[in-house]
mmCIF file of C-alpha atoms in Angstrom:
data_model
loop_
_atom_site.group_PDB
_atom_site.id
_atom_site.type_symbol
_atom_site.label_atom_id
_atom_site.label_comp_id
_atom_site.label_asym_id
_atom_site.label_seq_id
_atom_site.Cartn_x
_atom_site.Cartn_y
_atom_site.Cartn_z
ATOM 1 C CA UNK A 1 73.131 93.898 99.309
ATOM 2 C CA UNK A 2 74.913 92.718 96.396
ATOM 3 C CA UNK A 3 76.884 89.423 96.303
ATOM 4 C CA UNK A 4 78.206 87.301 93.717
ATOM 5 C CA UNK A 5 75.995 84.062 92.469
ATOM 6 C CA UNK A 6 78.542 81.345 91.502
ATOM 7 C CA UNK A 7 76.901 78.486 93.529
ATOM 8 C CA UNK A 8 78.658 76.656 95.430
ATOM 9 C CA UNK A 9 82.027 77.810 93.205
ATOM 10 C CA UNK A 10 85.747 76.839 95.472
ATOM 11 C CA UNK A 11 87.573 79.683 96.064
ATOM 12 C CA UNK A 12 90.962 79.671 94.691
ATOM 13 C CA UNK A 13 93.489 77.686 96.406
ATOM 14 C CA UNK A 14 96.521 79.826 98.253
ATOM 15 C CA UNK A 15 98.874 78.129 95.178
ATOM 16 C CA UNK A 16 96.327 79.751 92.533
ATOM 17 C CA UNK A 17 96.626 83.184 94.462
ATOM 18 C CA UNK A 18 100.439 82.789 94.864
ATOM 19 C CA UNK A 19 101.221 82.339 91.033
ATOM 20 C CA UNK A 20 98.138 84.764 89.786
ATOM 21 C CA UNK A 21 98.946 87.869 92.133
ATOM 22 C CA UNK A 22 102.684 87.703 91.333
ATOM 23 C CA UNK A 23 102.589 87.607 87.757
ATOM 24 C CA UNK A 24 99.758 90.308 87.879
ATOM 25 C CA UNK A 25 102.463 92.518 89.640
ATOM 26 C CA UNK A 26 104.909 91.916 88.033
ATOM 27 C CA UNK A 27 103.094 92.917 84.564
ATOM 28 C CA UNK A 28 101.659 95.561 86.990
ATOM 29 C CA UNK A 29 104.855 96.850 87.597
ATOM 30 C CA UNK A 30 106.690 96.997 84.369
ATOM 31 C CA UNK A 31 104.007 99.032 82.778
ATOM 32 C CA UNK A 32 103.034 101.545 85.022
ATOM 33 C CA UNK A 33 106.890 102.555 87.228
ATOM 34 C CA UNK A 34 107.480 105.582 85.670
ATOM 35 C CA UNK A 35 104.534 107.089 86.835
ATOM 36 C CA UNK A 36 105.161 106.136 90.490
ATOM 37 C CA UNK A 37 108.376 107.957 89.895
ATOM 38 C CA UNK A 38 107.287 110.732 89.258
ATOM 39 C CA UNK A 39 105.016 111.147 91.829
ATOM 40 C CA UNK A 40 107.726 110.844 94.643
ATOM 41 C CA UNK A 41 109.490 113.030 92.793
ATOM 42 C CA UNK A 42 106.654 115.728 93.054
ATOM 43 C CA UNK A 43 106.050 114.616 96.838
ATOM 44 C CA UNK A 44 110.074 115.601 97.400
ATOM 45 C CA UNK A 45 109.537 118.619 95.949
ATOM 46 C CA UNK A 46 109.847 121.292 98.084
ATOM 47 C CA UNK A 47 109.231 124.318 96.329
ATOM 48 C CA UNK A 48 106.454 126.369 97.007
ATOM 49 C CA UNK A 49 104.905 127.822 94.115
ATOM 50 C CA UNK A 50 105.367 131.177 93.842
ATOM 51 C CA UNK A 51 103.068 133.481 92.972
ATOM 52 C CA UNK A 52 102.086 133.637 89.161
ATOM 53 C CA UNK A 53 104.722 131.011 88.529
ATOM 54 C CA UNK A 54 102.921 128.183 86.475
ATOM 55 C CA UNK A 55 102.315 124.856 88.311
ATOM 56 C CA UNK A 56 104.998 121.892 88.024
ATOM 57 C CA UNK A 57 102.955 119.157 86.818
ATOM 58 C CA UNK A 58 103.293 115.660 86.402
ATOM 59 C CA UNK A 59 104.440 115.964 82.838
ATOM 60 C CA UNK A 60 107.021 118.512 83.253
ATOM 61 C CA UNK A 61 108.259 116.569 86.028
ATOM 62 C CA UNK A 62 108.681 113.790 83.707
ATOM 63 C CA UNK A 63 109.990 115.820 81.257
ATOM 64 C CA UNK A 64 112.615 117.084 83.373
ATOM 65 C CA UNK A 65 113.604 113.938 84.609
ATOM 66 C CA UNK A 66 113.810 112.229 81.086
ATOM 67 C CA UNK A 67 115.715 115.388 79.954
ATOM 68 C CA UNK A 68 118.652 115.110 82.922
ATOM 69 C CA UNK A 69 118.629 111.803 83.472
ATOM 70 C CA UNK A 70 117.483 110.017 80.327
ATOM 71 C CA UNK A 71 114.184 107.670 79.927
ATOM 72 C CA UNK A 72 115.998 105.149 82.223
ATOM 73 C CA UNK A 73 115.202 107.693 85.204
ATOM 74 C CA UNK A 74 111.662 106.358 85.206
ATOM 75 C CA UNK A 75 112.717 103.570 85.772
ATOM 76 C CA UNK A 76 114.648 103.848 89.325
ATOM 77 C CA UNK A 77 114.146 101.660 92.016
ATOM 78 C CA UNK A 78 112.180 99.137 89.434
ATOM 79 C CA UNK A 79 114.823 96.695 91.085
ATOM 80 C CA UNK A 80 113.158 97.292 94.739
ATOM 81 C CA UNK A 81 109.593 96.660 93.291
ATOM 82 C CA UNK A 82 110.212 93.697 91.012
ATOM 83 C CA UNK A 83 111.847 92.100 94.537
ATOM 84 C CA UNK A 84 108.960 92.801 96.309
ATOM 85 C CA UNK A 85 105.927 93.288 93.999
ATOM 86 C CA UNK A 86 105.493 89.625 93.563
ATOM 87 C CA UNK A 87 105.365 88.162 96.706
ATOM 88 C CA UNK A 88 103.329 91.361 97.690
ATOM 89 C CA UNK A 89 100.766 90.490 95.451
ATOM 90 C CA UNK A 90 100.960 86.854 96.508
ATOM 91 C CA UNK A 91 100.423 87.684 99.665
ATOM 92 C CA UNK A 92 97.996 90.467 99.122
ATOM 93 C CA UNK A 93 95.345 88.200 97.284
ATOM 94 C CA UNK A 94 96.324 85.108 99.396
ATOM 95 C CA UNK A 95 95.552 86.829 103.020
ATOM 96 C CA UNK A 96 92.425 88.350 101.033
ATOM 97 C CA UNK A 97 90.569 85.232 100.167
ATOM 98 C CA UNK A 98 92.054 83.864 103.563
ATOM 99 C CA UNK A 99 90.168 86.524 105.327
ATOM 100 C CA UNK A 100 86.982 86.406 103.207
ATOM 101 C CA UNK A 101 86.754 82.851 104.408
ATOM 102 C CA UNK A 102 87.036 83.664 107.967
ATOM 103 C CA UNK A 103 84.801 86.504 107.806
ATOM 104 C CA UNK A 104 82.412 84.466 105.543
ATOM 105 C CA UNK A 105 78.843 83.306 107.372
ATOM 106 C CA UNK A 106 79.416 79.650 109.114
ATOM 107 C CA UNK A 107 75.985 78.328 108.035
ATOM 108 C CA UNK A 108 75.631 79.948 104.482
ATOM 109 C CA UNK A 109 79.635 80.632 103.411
ATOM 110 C CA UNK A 110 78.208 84.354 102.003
ATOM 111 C CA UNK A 111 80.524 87.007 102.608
ATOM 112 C CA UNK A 112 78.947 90.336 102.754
ATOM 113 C CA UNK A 113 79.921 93.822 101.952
ATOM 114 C CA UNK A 114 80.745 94.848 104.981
ATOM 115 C CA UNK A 115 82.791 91.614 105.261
ATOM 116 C CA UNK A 116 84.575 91.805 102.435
ATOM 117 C CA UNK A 117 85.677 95.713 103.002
ATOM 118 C CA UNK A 118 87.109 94.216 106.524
ATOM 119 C CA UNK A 119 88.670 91.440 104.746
ATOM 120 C CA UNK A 120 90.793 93.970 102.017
ATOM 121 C CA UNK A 121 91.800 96.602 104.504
ATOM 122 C CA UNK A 122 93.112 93.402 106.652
ATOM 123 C CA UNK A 123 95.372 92.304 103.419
ATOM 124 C CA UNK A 124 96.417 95.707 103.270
ATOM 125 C CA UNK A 125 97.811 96.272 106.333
ATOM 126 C CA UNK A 126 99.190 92.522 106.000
ATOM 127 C CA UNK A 127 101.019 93.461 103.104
ATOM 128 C CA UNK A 128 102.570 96.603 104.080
ATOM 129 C CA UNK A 129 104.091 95.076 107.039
ATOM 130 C CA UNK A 130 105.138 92.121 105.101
ATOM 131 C CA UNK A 131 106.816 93.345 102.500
ATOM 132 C CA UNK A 132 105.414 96.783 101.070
ATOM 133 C CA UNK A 133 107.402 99.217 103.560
ATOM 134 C CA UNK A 134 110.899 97.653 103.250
ATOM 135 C CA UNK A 135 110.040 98.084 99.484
ATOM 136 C CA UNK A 136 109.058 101.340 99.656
ATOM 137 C CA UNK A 137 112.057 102.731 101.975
ATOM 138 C CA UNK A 138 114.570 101.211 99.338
ATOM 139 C CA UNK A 139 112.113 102.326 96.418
ATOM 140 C CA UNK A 140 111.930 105.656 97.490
ATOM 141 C CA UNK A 141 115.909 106.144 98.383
ATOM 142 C CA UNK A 142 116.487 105.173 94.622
ATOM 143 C CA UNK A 143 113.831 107.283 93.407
ATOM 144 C CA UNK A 144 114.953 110.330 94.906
ATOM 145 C CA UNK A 145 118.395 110.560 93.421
ATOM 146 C CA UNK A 146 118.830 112.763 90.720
ATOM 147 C CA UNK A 147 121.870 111.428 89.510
ATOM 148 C CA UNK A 148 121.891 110.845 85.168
ATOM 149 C CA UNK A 149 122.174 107.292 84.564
ATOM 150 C CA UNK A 150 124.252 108.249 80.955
ATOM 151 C CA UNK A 151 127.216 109.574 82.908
ATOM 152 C CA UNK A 152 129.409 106.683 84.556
ATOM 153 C CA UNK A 153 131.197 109.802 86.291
ATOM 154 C CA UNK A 154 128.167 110.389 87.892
ATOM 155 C CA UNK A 155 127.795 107.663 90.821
ATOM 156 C CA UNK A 156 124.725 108.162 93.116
ATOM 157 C CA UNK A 157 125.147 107.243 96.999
ATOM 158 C CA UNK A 158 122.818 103.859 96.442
ATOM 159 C CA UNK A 159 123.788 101.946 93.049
ATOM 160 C CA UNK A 160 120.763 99.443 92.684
ATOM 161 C CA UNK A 161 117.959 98.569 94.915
ATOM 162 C CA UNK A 162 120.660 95.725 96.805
ATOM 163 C CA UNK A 163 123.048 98.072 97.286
ATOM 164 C CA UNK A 164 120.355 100.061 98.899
ATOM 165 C CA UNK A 165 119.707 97.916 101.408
ATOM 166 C CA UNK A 166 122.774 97.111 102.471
ATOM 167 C CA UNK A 167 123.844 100.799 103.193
ATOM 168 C CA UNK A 168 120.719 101.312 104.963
ATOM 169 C CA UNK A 169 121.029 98.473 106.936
ATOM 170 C CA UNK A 170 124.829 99.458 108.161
ATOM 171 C CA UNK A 171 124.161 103.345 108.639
ATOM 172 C CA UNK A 172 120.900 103.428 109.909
ATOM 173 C CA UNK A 173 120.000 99.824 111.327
ATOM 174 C CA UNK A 174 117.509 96.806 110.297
ATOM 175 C CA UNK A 175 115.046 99.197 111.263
ATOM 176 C CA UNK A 176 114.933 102.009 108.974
ATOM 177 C CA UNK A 177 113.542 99.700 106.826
ATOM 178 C CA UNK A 178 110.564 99.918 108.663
ATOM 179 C CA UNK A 179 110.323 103.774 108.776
ATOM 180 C CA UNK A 180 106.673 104.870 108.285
ATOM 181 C CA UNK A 181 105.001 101.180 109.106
ATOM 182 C CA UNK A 182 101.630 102.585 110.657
ATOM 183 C CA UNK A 183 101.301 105.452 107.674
ATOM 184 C CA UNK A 184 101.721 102.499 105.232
ATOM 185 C CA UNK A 185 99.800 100.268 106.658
ATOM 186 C CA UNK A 186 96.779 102.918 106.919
ATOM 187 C CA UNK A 187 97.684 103.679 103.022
ATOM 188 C CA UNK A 188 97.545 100.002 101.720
ATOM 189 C CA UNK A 189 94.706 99.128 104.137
ATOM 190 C CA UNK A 190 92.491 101.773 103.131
ATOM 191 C CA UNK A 191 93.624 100.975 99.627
ATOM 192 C CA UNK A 192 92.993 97.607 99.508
ATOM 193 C CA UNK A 193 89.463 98.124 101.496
ATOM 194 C CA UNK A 194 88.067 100.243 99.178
ATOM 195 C CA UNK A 195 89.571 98.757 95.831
ATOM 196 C CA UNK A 196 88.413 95.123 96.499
ATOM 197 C CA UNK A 197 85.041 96.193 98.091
ATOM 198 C CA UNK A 198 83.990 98.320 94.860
ATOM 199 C CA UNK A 199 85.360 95.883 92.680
ATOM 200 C CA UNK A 200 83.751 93.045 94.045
ATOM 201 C CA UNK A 201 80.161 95.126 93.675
ATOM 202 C CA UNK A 202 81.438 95.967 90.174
ATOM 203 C CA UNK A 203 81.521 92.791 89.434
ATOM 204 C CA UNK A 204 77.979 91.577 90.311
ATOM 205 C CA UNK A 205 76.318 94.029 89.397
ATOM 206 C CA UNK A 206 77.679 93.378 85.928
ATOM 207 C CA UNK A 207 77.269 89.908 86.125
ATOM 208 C CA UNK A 208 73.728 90.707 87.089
ATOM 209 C CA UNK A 209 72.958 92.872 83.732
ATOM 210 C CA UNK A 210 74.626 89.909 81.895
ATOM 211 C CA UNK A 211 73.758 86.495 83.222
ATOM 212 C CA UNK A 212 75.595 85.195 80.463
ATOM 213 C CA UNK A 213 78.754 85.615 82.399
ATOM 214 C CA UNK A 214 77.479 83.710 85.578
ATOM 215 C CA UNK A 215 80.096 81.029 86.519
ATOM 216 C CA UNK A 216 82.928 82.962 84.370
ATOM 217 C CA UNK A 217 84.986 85.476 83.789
ATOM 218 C CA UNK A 218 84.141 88.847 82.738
ATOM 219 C CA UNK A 219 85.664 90.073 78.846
ATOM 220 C CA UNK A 220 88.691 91.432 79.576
ATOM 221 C CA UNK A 221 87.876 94.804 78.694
ATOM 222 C CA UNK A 222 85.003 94.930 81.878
ATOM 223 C CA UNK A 223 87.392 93.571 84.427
ATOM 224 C CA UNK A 224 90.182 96.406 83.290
ATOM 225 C CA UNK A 225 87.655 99.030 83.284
ATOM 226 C CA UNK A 226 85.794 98.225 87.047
ATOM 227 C CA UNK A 227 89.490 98.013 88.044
ATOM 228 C CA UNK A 228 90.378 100.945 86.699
ATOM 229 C CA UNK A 229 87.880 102.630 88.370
ATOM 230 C CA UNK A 230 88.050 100.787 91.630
ATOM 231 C CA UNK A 231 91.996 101.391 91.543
ATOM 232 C CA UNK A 232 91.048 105.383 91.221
ATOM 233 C CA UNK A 233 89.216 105.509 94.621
ATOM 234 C CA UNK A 234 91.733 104.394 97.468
ATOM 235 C CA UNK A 235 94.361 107.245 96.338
ATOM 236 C CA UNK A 236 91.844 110.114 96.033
ATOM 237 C CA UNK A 237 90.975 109.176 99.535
ATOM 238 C CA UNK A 238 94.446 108.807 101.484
ATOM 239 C CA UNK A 239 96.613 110.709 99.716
ATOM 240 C CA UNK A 240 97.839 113.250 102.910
ATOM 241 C CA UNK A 241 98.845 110.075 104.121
ATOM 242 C CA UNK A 242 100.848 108.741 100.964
ATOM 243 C CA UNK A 243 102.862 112.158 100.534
ATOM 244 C CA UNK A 244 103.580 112.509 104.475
ATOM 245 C CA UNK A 245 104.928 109.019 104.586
ATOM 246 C CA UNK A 246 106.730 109.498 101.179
ATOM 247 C CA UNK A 247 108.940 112.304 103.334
ATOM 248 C CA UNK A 248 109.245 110.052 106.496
ATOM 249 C CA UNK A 249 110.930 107.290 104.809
ATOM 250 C CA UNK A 250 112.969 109.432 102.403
ATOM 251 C CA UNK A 251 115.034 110.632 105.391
ATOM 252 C CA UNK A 252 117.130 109.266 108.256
ATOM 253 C CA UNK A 253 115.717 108.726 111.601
ATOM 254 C CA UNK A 254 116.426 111.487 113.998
ATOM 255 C CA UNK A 255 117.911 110.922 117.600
ATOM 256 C CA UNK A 256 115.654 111.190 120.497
ATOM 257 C CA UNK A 257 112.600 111.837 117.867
ATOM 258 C CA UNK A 258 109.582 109.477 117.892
ATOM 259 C CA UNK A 259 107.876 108.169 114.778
ATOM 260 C CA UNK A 260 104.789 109.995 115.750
ATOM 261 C CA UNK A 261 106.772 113.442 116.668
ATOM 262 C CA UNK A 262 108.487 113.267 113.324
ATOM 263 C CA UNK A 263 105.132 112.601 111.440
ATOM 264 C CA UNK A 264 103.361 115.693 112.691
ATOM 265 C CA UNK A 265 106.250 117.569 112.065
ATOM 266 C CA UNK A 266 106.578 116.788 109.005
ATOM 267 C CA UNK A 267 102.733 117.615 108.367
ATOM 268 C CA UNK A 268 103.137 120.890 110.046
ATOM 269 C CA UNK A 269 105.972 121.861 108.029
ATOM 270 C CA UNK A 270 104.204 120.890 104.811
ATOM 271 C CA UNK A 271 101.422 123.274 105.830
ATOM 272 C CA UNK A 272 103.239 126.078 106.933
ATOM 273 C CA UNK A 273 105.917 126.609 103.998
ATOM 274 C CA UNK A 274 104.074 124.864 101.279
ATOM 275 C CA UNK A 275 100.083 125.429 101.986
ATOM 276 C CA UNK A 276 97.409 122.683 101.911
ATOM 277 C CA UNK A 277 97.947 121.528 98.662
ATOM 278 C CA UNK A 278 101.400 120.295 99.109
ATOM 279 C CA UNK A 279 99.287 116.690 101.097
ATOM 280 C CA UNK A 280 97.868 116.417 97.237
ATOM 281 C CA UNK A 281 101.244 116.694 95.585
ATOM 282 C CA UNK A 282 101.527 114.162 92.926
ATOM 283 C CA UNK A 283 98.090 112.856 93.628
ATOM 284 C CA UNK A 284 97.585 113.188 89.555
ATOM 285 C CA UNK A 285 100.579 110.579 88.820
ATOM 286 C CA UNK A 286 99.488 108.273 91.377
ATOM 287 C CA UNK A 287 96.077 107.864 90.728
ATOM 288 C CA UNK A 288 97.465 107.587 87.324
ATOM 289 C CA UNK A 289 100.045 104.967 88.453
ATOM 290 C CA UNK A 290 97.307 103.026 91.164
ATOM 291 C CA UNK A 291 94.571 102.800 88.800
ATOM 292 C CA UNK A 292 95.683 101.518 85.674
ATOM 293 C CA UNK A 293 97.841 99.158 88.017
ATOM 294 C CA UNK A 294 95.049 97.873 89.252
ATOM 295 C CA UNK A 295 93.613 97.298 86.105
ATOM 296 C CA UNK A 296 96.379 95.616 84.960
ATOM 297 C CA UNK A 297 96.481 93.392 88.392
ATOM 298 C CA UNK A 298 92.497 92.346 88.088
ATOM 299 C CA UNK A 299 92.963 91.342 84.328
ATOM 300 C CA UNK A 300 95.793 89.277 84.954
ATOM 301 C CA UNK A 301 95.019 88.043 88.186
ATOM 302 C CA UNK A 302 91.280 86.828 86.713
ATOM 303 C CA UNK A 303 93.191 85.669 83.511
ATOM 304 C CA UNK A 304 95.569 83.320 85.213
ATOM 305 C CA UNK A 305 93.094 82.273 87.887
ATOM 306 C CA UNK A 306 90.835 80.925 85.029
ATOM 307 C CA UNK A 307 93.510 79.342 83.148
ATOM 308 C CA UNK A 308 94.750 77.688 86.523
ATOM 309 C CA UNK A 309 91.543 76.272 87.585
ATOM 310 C CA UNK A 310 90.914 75.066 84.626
ATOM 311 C CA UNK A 311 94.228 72.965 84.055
ATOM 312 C CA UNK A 312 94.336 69.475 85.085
ATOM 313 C CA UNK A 313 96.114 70.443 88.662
ATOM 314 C CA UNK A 314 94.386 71.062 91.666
ATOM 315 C CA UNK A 315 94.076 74.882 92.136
ATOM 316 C CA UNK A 316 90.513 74.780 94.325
ATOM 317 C CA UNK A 317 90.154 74.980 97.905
ATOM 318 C CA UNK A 318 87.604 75.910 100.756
ATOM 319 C CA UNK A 319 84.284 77.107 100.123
ATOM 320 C CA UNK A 320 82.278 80.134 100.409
ATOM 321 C CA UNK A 321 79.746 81.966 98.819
ATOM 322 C CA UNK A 322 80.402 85.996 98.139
#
């Protein structure tokens, strides 16, 4: 079983993982919103494609939002992300090294495979219920308003990601905010289980055709690509669970109605007026959106980590061996 060969290497220190993960998502997130857009967009969408008609794709959906609500549509509910990308990544690669260590064997600090795959679905779920599903409620609200952001007339029901908050806090109560927890948490944990667990054999098995790199980073160009393709892999194999939860939290809660009632509802309704393929709507912009995201997140994250550790200030902690 593949595991990384840095010695006796620290791990990074929760203060390296703090200021690493948040400016990787922050970089993460300015570069790659628009696409996240307009997959909720196409997950709203509920229009069933009649026969003959030609499919609405990702970049007709983005065409159509640019067109009737200018190039600043793309950008909705940025606001919500920016709030809560950082400490999400902070947390995400904080609980994940965390984890690792207390997963890690007690005589020989190796963590495995199968230790590490526990250790990423266990930041996922960490993060979602931290921070990622308030995000996403407010994210989504803002996304799905079709309002054109070039006509002052034209004033949506939520005005900016605070604003968002604060009416769905006072109409629907503290806890809309958590609308969709467990499909979230199953999303990101899945996610994060799969995307550090192929990343991490990625990257020894490079480091193993290049010993060179033993000790060190990667180029830059290897650690965007195995997180490109690492990124690709969690959305390909959740997304029913992405678009469902995408509706949940888009709407108000219903009286009397139980998360889990509302959920297969929602899934039977999909099915029934839309066909399979509406669980795979907008599965093209989001693995477009996760993976070069998480490209973007491993080449920062490794590039501030190295540049961190190898300041003057202390930025090492614990020990293990992967």
């Amino acid at each position: 079983m593949p595991r990384t060969s840095e010695g006796n290497k620290k791990p990074p220190t929760a203060a390296t993982n703090l200021i690493a993960g948040g400016g990787a998502g922050m970089m993460e997130a300015l570069v790659c919103h628009p696409l996240d857009t307009i997959k909720v967009r196409m997950q709203l969408s509920r229009r069933a494609r009649q026969p003959g008609a030609p499919r609405r794709g990702f970049i007709k959906t983005g065409v159509e939002i640019v067109k009737k609500e200018t190039p600043l549509g793309l950008y909705k509910g940025l606001g919500a992300v920016l709030t809560g990308i950082v400490p999400k990544m902070a947390i995400r690669f904080t609980s994940f090294e965390a984890y690792k260590q207390l997963l890690s064997d007690k005589k020989t600090g190796i963590v495995s495979g199968k230790a590490t795959f526990v250790a990423g679905l266990a930041a996922g779920v960490t993060e979602a219920v931290a921070v990622v599903t308030p995000m996403e409620v407010i994210k989504i609200r803002l996304q799905a308003q079709h309002h054109s952001m070039a006509d002052p007339l034209d004033v949506p029901k939520y005005r900016n990601a605070a604003h968002a908050l604060y009416t769905v806090v006072r109409e629907e109560g503290f806890g809309a905010l958590y609308r969709g927890v467990s499909l979230t948490a199953l999303r990101q944990g899945s996610n994060q289980a799969v995307n550090f667990t192929a990343y991490t054999y990625f990257k020894e098995w490079l480091k193993q055709w290049q010993p060179q790199y033993e000790g060190t980073n990667l180029p830059g160009y290897q650690t965007t690509l195995i997180g490109l393709i690492s990124g690709a892999m969690g959305p390909l194999s959740n997304a029913p669970i992405d678009t469902i939860k995408t509706r949940l939290q888009k709407t108000p809660a219903e009286v009397g109605t139980s998360a889990w009632s509302r959920i297969t509802k929602i899934a039977a309704e999909m099915f029934k007026q839309e066909g399979f393929h509406a669980f795979y709507k907008g599965i093209t912009p989001r693995v477009m959106r996760v993976a070069p995201g998480q490209a973007v997140t491993f080449t920062v994250y490794e590039f501030l980590k190295q540049k961190l550790e190898d300041s003057n200030l202390a930025f090492t902690g614990g020990k293990y061996e992967e």
